[in-house]
Short mmCIF file of C-alpha atoms and ligand atoms in Angstrom, two decimals:
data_model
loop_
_atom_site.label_atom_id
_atom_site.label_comp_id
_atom_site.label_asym_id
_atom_site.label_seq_id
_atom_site.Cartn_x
_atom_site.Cartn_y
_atom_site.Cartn_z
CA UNK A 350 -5.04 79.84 78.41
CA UNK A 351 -4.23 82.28 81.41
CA UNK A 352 -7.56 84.64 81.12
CA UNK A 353 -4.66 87.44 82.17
CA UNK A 354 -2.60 86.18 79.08
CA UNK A 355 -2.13 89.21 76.46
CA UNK A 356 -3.07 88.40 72.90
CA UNK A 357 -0.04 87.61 70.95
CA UNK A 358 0.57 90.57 69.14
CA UNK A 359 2.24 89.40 66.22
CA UNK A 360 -0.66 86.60 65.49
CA UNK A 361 -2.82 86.92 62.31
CA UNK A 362 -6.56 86.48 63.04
CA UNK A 363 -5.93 83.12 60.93
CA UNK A 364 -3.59 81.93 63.17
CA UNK A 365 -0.26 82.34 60.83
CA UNK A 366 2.78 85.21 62.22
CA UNK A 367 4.21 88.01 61.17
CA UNK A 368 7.75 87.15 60.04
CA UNK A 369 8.86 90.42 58.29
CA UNK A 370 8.51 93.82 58.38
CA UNK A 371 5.75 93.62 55.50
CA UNK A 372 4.14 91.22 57.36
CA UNK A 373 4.20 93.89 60.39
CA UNK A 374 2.19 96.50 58.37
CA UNK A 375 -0.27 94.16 57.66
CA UNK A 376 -1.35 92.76 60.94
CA UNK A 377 -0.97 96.49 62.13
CA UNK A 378 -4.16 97.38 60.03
CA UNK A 379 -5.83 94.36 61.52
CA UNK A 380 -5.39 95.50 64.99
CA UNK A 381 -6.69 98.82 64.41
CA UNK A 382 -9.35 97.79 62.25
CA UNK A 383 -10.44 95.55 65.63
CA UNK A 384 -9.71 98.05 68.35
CA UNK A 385 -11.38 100.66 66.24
CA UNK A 386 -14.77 98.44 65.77
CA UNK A 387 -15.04 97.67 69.28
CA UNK A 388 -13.54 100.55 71.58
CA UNK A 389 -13.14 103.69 69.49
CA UNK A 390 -15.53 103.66 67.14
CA UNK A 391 -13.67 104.39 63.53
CA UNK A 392 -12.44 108.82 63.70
CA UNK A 393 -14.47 110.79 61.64
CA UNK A 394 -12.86 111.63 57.76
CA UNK A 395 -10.28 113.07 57.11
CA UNK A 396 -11.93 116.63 55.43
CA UNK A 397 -11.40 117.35 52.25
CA UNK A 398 -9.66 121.06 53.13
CA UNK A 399 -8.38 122.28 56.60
CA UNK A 400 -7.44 126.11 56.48
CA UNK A 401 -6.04 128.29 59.57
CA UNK A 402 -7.10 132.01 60.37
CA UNK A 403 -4.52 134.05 62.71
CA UNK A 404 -7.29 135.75 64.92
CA UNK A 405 -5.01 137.36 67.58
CA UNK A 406 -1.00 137.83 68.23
CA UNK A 407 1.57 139.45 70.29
CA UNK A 408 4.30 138.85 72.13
CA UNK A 409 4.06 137.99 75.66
CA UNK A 410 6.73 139.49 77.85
CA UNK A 411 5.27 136.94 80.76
CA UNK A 412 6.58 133.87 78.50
CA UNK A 413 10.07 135.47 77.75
CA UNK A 414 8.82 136.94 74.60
CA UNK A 415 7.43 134.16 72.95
CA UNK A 416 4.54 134.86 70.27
CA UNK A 417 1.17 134.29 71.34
CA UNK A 418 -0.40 133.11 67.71
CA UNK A 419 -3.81 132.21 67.96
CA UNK A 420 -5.58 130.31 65.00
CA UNK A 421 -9.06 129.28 63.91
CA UNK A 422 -8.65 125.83 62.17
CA UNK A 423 -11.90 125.60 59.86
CA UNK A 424 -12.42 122.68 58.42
CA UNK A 425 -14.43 121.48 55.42
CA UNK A 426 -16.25 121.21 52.57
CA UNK A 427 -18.96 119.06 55.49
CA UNK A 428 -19.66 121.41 58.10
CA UNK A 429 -17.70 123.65 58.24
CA UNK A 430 -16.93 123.21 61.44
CA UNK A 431 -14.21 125.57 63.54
CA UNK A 432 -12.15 125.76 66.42
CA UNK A 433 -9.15 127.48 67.68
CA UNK A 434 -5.81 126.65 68.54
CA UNK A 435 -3.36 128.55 70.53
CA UNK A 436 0.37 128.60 69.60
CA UNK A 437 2.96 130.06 72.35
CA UNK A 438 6.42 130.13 69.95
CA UNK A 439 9.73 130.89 71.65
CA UNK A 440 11.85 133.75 70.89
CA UNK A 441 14.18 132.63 68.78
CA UNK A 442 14.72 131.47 64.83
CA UNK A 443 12.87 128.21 64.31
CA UNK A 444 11.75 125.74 63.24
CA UNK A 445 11.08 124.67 66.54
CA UNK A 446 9.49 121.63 67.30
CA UNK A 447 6.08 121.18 68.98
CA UNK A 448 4.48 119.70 72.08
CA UNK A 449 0.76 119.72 71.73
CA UNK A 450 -1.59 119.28 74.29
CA UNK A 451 -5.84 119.15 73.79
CA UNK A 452 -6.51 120.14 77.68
CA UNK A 453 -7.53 122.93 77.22
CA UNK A 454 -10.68 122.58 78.90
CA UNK A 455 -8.46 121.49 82.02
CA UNK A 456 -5.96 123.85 81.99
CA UNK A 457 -3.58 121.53 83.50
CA UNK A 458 -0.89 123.51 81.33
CA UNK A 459 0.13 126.05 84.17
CA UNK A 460 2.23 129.00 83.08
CA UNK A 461 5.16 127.31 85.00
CA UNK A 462 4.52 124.39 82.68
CA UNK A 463 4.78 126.59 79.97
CA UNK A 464 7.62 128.04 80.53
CA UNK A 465 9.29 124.37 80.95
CA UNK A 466 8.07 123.84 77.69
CA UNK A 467 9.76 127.13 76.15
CA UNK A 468 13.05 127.03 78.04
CA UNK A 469 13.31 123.82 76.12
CA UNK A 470 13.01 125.33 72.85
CA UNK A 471 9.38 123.62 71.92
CA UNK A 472 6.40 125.84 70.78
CA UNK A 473 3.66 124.79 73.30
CA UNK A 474 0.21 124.11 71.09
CA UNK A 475 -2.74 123.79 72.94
CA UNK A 476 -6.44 123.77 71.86
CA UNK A 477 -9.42 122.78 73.67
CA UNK A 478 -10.67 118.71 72.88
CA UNK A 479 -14.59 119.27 74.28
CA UNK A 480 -14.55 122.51 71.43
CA UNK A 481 -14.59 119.66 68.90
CA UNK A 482 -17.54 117.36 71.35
CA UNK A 483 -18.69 118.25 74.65
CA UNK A 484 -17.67 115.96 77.33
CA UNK A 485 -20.93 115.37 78.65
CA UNK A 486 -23.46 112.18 77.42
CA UNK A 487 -26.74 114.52 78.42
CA UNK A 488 -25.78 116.29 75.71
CA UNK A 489 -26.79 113.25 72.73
CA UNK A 490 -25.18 113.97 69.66
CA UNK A 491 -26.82 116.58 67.99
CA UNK A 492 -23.44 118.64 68.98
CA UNK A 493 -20.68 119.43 67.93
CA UNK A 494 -18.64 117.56 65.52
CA UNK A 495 -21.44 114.51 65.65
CA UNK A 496 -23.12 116.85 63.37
CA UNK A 497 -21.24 117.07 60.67
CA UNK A 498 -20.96 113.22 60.54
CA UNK A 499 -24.22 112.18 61.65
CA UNK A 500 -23.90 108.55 59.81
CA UNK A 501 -20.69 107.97 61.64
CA UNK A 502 -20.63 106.07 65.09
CA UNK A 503 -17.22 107.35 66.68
CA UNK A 504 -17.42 108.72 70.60
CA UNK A 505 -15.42 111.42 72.23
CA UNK A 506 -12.28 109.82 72.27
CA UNK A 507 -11.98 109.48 68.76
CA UNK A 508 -13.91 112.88 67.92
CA UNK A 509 -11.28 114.71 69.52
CA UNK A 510 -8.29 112.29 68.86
CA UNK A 511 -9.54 113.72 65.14
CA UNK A 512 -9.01 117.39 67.13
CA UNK A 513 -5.37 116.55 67.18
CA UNK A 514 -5.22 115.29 63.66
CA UNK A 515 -6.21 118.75 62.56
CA UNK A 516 -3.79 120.51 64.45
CA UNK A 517 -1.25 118.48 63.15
CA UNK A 518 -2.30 119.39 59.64
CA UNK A 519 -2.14 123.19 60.33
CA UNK A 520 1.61 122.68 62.43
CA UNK A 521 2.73 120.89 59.10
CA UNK A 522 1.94 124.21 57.27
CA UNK A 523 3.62 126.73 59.20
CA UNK A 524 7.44 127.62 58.68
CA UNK A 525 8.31 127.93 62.71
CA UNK A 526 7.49 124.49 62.88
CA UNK A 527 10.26 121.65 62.79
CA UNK A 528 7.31 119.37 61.03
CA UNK A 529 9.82 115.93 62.06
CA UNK A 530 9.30 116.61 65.71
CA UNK A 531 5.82 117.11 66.45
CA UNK A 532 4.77 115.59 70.05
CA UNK A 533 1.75 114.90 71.50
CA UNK A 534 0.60 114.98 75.48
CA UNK A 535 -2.35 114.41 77.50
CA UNK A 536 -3.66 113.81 80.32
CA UNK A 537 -6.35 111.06 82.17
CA UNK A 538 -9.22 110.96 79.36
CA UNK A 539 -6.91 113.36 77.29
CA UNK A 540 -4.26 110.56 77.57
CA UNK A 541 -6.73 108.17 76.16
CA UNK A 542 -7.06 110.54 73.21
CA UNK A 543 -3.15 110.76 73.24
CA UNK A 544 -2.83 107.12 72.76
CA UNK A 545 -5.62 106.91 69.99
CA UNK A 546 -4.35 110.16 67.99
CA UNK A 547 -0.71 108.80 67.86
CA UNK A 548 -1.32 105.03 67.21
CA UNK A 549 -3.05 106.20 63.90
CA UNK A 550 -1.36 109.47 62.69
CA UNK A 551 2.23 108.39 61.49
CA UNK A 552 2.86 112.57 61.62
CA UNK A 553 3.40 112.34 64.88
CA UNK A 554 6.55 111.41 66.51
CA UNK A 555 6.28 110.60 70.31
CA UNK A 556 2.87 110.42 71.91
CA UNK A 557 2.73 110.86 75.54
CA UNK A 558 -0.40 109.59 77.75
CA UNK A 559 -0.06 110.68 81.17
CA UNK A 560 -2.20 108.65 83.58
CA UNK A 561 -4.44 107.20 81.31
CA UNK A 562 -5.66 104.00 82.46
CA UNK A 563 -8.93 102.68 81.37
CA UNK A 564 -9.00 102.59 77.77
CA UNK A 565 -5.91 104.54 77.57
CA UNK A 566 -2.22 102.70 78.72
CA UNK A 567 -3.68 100.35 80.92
CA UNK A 568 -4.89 97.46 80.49
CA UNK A 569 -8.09 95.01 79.99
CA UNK A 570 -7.30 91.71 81.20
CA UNK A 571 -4.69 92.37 84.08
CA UNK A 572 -6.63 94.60 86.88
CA UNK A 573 -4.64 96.15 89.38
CA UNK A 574 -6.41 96.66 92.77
CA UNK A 575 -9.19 99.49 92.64
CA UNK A 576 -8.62 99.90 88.80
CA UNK A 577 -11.47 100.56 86.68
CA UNK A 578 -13.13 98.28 84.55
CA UNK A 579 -14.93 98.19 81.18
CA UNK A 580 -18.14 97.99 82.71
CA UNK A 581 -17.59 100.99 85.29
CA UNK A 582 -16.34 103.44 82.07
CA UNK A 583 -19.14 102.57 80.04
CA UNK A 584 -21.54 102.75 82.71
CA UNK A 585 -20.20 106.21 83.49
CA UNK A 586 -18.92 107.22 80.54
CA UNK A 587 -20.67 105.71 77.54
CA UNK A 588 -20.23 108.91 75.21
CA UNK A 589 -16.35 108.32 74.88
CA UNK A 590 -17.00 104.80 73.13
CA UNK A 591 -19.22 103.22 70.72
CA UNK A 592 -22.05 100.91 72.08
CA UNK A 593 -19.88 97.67 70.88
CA UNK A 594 -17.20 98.59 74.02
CA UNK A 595 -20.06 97.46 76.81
CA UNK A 596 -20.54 94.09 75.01
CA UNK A 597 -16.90 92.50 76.54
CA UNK A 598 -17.61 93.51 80.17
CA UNK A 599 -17.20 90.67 82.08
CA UNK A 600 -15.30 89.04 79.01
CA UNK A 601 -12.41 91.23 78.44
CA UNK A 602 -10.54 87.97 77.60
CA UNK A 603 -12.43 87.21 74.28
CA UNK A 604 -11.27 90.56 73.20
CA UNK A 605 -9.25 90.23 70.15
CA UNK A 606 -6.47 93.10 71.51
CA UNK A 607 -5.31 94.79 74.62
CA UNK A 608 -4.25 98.32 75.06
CA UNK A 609 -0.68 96.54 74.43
CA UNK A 610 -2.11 96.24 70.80
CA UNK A 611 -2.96 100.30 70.73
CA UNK A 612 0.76 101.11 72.23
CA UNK A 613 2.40 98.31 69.59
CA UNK A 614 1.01 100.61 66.65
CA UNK A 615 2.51 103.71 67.85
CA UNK A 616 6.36 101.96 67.44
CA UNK A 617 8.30 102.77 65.68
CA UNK A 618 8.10 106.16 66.31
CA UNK A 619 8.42 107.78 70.30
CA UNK A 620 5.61 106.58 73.18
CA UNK A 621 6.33 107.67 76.44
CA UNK A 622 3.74 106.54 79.07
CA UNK A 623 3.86 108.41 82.72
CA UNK A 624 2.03 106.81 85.65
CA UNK A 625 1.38 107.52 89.29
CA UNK A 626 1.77 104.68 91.83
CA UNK A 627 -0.99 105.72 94.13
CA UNK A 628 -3.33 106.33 90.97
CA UNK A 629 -5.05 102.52 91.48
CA UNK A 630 -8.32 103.91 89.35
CA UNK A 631 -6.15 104.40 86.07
CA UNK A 632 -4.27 100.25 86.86
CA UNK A 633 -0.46 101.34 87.45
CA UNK A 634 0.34 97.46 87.16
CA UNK A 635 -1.60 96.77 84.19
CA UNK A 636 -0.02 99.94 82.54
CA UNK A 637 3.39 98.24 82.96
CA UNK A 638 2.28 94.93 81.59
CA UNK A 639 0.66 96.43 78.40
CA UNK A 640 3.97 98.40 78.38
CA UNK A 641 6.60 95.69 78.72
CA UNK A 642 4.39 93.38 75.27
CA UNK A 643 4.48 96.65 73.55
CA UNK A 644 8.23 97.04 73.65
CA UNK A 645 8.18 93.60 72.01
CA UNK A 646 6.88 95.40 68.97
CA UNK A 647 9.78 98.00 69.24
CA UNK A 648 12.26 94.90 69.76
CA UNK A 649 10.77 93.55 66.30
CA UNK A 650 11.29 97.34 64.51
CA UNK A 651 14.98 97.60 65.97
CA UNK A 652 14.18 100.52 68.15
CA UNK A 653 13.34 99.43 71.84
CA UNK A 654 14.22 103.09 73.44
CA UNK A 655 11.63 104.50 71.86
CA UNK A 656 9.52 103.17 74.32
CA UNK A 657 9.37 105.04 77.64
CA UNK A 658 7.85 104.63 80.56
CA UNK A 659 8.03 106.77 83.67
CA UNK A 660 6.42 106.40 86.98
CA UNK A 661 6.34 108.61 90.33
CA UNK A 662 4.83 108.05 93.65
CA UNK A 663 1.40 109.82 94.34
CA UNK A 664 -1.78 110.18 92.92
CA UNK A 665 -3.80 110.89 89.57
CA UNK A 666 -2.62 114.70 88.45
CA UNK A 667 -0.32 115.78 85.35
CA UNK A 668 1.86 118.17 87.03
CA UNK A 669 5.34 119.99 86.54
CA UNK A 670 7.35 116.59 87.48
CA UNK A 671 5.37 114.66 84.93
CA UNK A 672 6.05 117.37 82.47
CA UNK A 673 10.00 117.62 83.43
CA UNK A 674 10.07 113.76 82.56
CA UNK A 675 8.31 113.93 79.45
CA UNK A 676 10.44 116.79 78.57
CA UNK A 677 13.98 115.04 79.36
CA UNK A 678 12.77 111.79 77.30
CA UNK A 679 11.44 113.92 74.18
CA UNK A 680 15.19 115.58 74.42
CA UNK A 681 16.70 112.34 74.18
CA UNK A 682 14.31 110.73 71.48
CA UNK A 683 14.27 114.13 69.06
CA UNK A 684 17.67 115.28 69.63
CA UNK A 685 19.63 112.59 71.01
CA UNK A 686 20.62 114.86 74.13
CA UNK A 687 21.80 112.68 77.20
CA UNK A 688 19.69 111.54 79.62
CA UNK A 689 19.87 110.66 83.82
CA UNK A 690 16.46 108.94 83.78
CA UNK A 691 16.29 105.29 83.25
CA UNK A 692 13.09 104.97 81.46
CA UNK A 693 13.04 101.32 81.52
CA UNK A 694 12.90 100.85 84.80
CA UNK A 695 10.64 98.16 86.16
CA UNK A 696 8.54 99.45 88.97
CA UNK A 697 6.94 95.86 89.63
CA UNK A 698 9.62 93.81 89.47
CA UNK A 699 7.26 90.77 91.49
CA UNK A 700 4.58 90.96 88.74
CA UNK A 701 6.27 88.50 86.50
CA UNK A 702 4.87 88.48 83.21
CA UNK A 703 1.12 88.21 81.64
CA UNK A 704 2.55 87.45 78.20
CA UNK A 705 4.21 84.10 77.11
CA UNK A 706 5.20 85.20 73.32
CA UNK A 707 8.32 86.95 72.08
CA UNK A 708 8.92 89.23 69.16
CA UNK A 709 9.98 87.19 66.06
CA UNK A 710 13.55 87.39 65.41
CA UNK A 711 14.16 90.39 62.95
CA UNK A 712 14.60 89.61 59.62
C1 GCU B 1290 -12.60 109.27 85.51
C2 GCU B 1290 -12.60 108.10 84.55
C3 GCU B 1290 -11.19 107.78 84.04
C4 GCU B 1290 -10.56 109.03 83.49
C5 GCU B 1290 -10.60 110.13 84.53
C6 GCU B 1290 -10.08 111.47 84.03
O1 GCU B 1290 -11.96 108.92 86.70
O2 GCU B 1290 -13.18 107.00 85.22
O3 GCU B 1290 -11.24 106.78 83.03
O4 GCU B 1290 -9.25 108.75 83.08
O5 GCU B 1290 -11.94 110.36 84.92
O6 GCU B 1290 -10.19 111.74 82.85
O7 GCU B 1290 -9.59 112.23 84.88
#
């Protein structure tokens, strides 16, 4: 076989296929039970209480009166362990649904972003992912969340794809919140987390990774020119994974999934990937291809257009155009407004395919 050739996603580790939507649910678990082993590391428990403390709120004339509502999410009974989450809710009667975004140590939210997000009519969530770990391997793993699971062996990814979890349990709770329309949207390594958080928490209705390469939408076997590699993010980044990861570089094709495999377990519910052409580090090309044998997956489940993708020129950066498309497509998926974008556009159209399977017909 092609070493470029994505696994077939609908084939059981003993070689039979899925045939039904059953059958679907089942090899779903096996794919994350694999991708979990090997690149993630399985997310820390679910805790057995999360509870959330309004520290701070006002409104904020700057944001056209939306409430500022700032939380403390503890949770417990291991630990505890705290952080905070900021809430920006537009003037208005709710429910409103939410965007939320685990940047926060970025700040790539601008306050023009912001207000894109209000005018819209979504609360804008935001809490900080390296509050939950640090983003820094000196630091071991006597830190942070690692802590309070010391017998665990999940990275950073996972750690704060588990941030976003929480969040999602406090947005659940609170009455502005339209609980059916909570998205998620991040950016580079916080796209990675993205990805992760919304393949595994069925809450969660459109996940958005935004230049995410590596380990995020791109894609193992098919390397795009200047695209990084398995062995250059664990070499440079071997707290986001667990040691297993480090093993395949060099022999990405004896990996039992791709990150086509991660995207096919978000369907059927919203994905929207954005990319940058000039980006080559996060693999624009492999990014497609893991795109176009996800969709196969939302073929199977009836729902192709909930599978996005979105490219511009230029480089690596999650800015206000990024935003405006991710905006227009969660419009379209969560209230069925029209849209001008065509979000299936192919932007390699000379590629030709990496995958030689089809979805089996429905049933
Ligand atoms: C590095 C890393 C990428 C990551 C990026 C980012 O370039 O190699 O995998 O996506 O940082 O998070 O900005």
């Amino acid at each position: 076989m092609d070493s470029k050739e994505l696994p077939d996603l609908f084939r059981f580790d003993d070689g039979s296929r899925v045939v039904s939507k059953a059958d679907w649910r089942r090899r779903r678990e096996e794919l994350l039970s694999h991708i979990l082993e090997i690149e993630y590391g399985r997310l820390p428990p679910k805790p057995g209480w999360v509870r959330a403390d309004e520290l701070h709120s006002h409104v904020a004339e700057a944001f056209g009166n939306a409430r500022h509502v700032q939380y403390q999410i503890t949770t417990g009974p291991q630990g505890p362990f705290s952080f905070v989450m900021d809430l920006l809710v537009p003037d208005g009667n709710g429910p409103f649904p939410v965007i939320l975004n685990g940047d926060g140590c970025w700040k790539t939210v601008t306050d023009e972003i912001a207000m894109l997000v209000l005018l819209r009519g979504y609360i804008l969530a935001q809490f900080n992912r390296v509050t939950i770990v640090p983003d820094n391997a000196a630091l071991g793993k006597n830190v942070g969340l690692y802590r309070v699971y010391p017998h665990c062996d999940f990275g950073a990814i996972a750690a704060w794809a588990w941030g976003y979890h929480r969040c999602v349990d406090i947005l659940e709770t609170l009455q502005d919140v339209d609980r059916s329309r909570i998205s998620i949207v991040g950016h580079s390594r916080g796209g990675k987390t993205v990805l992760l958080a919304g393949a595994i928490d069925e809450r969660i209705a459109l996940s958005a990774p935004n230049n995410s390469g590596c380990c995020g939408a791109g894609c193992f076997r098919w390397q795009g020119s200047g695209s990084e590699t398995i062995a250059d993010i664990t070499r440079a980044f071997p707290h986001w994974f667990p040691r297993k990861l480090a093993e395949y570089a060099g022999r990405e094709a004896e990996l039992p999934f791709d990150q086509h495999s991660l995207k096919a377990l978000v369907a059927p519910r919203g994905l929207l990937q954005t990319e940058a052409l000039s980006d080559r580090w996060a693999n624009p090309e492999g990014s497609w291809q893991t795109f176009a044998a996800a969709k196969e997956a939302y073929t199977f489940l009836g729902v192709p257009e909930k599978a996005g993708f979105w490219f511009r020129e230029g480089g690596h950066g999650h800015g206000p155009e990024d935003w405006k498309a991710f905006l227009d497509f969660a419009d379209s998926l969560l209230f069925g407004k029209p849209v001008e974008r065509d979000f299936s556009a192919n932007p390699f159209p000379a590629l030709g395919s990496c995958f030689s399977w089809k979805s089996p017909p429905v049933s």
